[in-house]
C-alpha positions as a printed Julia matrix, in Angstrom:
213×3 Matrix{Float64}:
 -52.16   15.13  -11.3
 -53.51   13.45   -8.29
 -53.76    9.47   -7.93
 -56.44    7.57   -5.51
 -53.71    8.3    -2.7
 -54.2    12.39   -3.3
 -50.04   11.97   -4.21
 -48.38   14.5    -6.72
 -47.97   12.47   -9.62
 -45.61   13.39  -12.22
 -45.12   13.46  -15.63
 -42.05   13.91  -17.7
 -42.86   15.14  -21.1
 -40.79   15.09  -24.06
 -41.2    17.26  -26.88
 -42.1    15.56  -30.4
 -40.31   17.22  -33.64
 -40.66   17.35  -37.23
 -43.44   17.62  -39.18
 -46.07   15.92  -41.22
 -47.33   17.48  -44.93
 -51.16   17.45  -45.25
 -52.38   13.98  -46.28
 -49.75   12.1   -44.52
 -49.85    9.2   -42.39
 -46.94   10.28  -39.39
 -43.59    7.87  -39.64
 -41.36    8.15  -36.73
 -37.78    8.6   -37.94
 -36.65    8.14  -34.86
 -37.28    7.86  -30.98
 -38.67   11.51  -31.0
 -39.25   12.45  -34.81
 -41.92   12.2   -36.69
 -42.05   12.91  -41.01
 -43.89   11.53  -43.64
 -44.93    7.99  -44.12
 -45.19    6.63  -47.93
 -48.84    6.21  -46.95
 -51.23    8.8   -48.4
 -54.76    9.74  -48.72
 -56.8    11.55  -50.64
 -60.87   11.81  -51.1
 -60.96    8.73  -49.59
 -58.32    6.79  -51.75
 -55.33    5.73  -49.99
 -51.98    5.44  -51.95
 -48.77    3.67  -51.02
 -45.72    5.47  -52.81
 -48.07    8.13  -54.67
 -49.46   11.31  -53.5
 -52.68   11.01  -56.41
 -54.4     7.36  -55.42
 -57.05    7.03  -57.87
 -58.75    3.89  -56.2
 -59.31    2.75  -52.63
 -55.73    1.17  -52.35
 -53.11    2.76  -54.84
 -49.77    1.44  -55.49
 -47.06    2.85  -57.52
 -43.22    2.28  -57.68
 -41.02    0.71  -59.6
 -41.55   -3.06  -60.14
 -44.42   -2.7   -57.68
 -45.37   -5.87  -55.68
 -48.48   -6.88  -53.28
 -47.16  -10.05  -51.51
 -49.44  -12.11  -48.87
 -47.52  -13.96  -46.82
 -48.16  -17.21  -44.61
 -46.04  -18.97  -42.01
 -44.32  -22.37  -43.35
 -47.29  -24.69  -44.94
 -46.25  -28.05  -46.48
 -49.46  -29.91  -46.2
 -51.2   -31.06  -49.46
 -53.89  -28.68  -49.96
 -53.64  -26.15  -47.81
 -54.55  -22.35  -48.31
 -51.63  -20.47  -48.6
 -53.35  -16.45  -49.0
 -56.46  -15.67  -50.45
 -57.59  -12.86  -52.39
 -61.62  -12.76  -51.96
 -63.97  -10.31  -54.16
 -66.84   -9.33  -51.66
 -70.81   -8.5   -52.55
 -72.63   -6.57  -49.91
 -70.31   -8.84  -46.81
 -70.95  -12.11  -48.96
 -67.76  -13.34  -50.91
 -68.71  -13.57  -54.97
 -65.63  -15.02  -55.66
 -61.97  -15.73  -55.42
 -58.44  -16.4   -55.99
 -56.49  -18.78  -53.67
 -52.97  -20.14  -53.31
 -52.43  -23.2   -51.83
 -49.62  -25.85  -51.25
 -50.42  -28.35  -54.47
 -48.49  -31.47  -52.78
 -47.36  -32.37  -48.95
 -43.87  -32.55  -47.95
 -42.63  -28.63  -49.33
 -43.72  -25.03  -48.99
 -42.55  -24.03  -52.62
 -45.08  -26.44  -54.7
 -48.1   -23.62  -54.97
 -51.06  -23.87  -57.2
 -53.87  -21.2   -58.1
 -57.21  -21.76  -57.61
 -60.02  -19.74  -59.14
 -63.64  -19.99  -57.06
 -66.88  -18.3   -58.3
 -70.4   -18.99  -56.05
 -73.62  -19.29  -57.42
 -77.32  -19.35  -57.04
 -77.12  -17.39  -53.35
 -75.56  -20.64  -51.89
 -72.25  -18.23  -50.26
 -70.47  -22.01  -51.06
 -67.09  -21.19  -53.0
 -67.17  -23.51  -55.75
 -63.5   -24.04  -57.68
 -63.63  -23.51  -61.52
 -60.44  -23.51  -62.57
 -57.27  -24.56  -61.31
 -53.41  -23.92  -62.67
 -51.09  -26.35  -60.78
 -47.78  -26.41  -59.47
 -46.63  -27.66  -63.26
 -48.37  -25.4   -65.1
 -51.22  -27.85  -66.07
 -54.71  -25.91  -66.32
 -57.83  -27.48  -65.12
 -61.17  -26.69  -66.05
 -63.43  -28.67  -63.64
 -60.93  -30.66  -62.47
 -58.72  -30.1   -59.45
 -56.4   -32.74  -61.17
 -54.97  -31.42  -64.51
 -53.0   -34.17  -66.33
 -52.22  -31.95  -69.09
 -51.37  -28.22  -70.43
 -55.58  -27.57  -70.51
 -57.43  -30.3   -69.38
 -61.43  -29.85  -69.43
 -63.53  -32.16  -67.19
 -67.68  -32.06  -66.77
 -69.46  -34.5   -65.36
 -72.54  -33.1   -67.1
 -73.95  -35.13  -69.73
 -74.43  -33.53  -73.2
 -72.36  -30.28  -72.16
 -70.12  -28.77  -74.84
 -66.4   -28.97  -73.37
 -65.44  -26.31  -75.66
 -66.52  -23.49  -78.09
 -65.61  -22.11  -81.17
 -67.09  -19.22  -83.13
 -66.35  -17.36  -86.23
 -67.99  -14.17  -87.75
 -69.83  -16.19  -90.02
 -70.0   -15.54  -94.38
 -69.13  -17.59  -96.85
 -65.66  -18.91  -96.77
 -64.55  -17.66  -93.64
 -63.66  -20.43  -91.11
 -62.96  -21.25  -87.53
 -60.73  -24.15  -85.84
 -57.82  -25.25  -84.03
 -54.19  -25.46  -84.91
 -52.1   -28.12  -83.83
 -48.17  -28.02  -84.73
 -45.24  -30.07  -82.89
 -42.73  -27.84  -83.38
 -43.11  -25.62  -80.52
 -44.83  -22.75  -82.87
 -48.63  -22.74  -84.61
 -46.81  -22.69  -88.02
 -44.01  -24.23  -89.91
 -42.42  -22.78  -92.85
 -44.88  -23.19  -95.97
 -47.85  -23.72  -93.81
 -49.44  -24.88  -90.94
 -48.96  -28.61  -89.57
 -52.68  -29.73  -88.3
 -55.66  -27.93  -89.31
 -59.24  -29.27  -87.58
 -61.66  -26.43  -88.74
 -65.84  -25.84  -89.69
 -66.1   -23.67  -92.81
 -68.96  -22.22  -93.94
 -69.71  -22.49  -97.52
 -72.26  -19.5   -97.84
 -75.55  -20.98  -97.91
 -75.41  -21.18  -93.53
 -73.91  -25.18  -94.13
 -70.76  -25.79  -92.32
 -68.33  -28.58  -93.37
 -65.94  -29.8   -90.9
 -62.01  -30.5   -92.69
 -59.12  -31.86  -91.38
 -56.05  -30.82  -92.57
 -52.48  -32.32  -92.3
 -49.24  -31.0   -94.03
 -47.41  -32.97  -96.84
 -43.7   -33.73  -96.75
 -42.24  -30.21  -96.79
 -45.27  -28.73  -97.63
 -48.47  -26.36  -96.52
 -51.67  -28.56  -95.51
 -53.65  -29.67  -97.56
């Protein structure tokens, strides 16, 4: 080749070997040798460590892991990674990790965010902190599942059974680390329907020793 000075330019060229199977993404192997990559597509799909991807990003191995990774962050509330769920370019909704308290890099929390009503404004609905407290509505969880609305007259919680007579629905409560103790269960708050479509709420504790009653 010639460059703007009409001078003899030229090249040195050194040969490429190996080879790449059909589907492949190239790896080099070395300075001058090229094989397969673990990257793979098919159709469309593209799979990391399998050779049949059956969605847009496949992976398969053993004890397979997808880790996001950020620089050092130990500021109180800052995004860590973020997975988003995307609508036509508009995020729907999403699942964040940030740093739950300043001063460390290893005190993470999850954050779940849905948007509504077109407004494209992530709004947190649930929260699971750096204890293991779960929020619902509250980006401050003082306890194992703590339920905030500032809604007036909005049920916190619901509880449905299959209806009939007899048949009942409720919470358990036990302090022994279990739902039951031996000959029954410790706290009983439950609705039971007595087959005419009346519900009667009971409360039931367990005697000395004994089932609840």
């Amino acid at each position: 080749g010639l460059n703007s000075s009409n001078q003899v330019i030229k090249y040195s060229l050194t040969p490429y070997l190996g080879s790449v199977s059909p589907g492949y993404v190239p790896y080099a192997t070395s300075a001058n040798t090229f094989g397969n990559s673990v990257i793979y597509e098919s159709g469309g799909y593209i799979g990391l460590g399998t050779t049949s991807p059956s969605a847009l990003l496949h992976v398969y191995g053993t004890s397979s892991e997808i880790r996001a990774s950020s620089p050092n962050i130990s500021t109180a509330n800052t995004l860590i990674s973020k997975l988003s769920f995307d609508n036509n370019g508009t995020i729907s909704a999403s699942i964040k990790s940030i740093n739950d308290i300043g001063g460390a890099n290893n005190n993470g929390a999850l954050l779940f965010t849905t948007t509504q009503d077109y407004n494209n404004i992530e709004i947190e609905r649930m929260r699971i902190s750096r204890t293991g407290n779960i929020g619902i509505g509250t980006s401050t969880p003082l306890t194992l599942c703590h339920i905030y609305t500032a809604t007036s007259n909005q049920a916190f919680l619901s509880i449905y059974g299959n209806g009939g007579g007899g048949n009942t629905s409720g919470i358990n409560m036990s302090p022994w680390g279990a739902h039951s103790r031996p000959g029954g269960t410790a706290t009983i708050i439950e609705a039971l329907d007595d087959g005419n479509y009346s519900a009667h709420l009971l409360f039931l504790t367990a005697s000395p020793g004994g089932p609840g009653s």
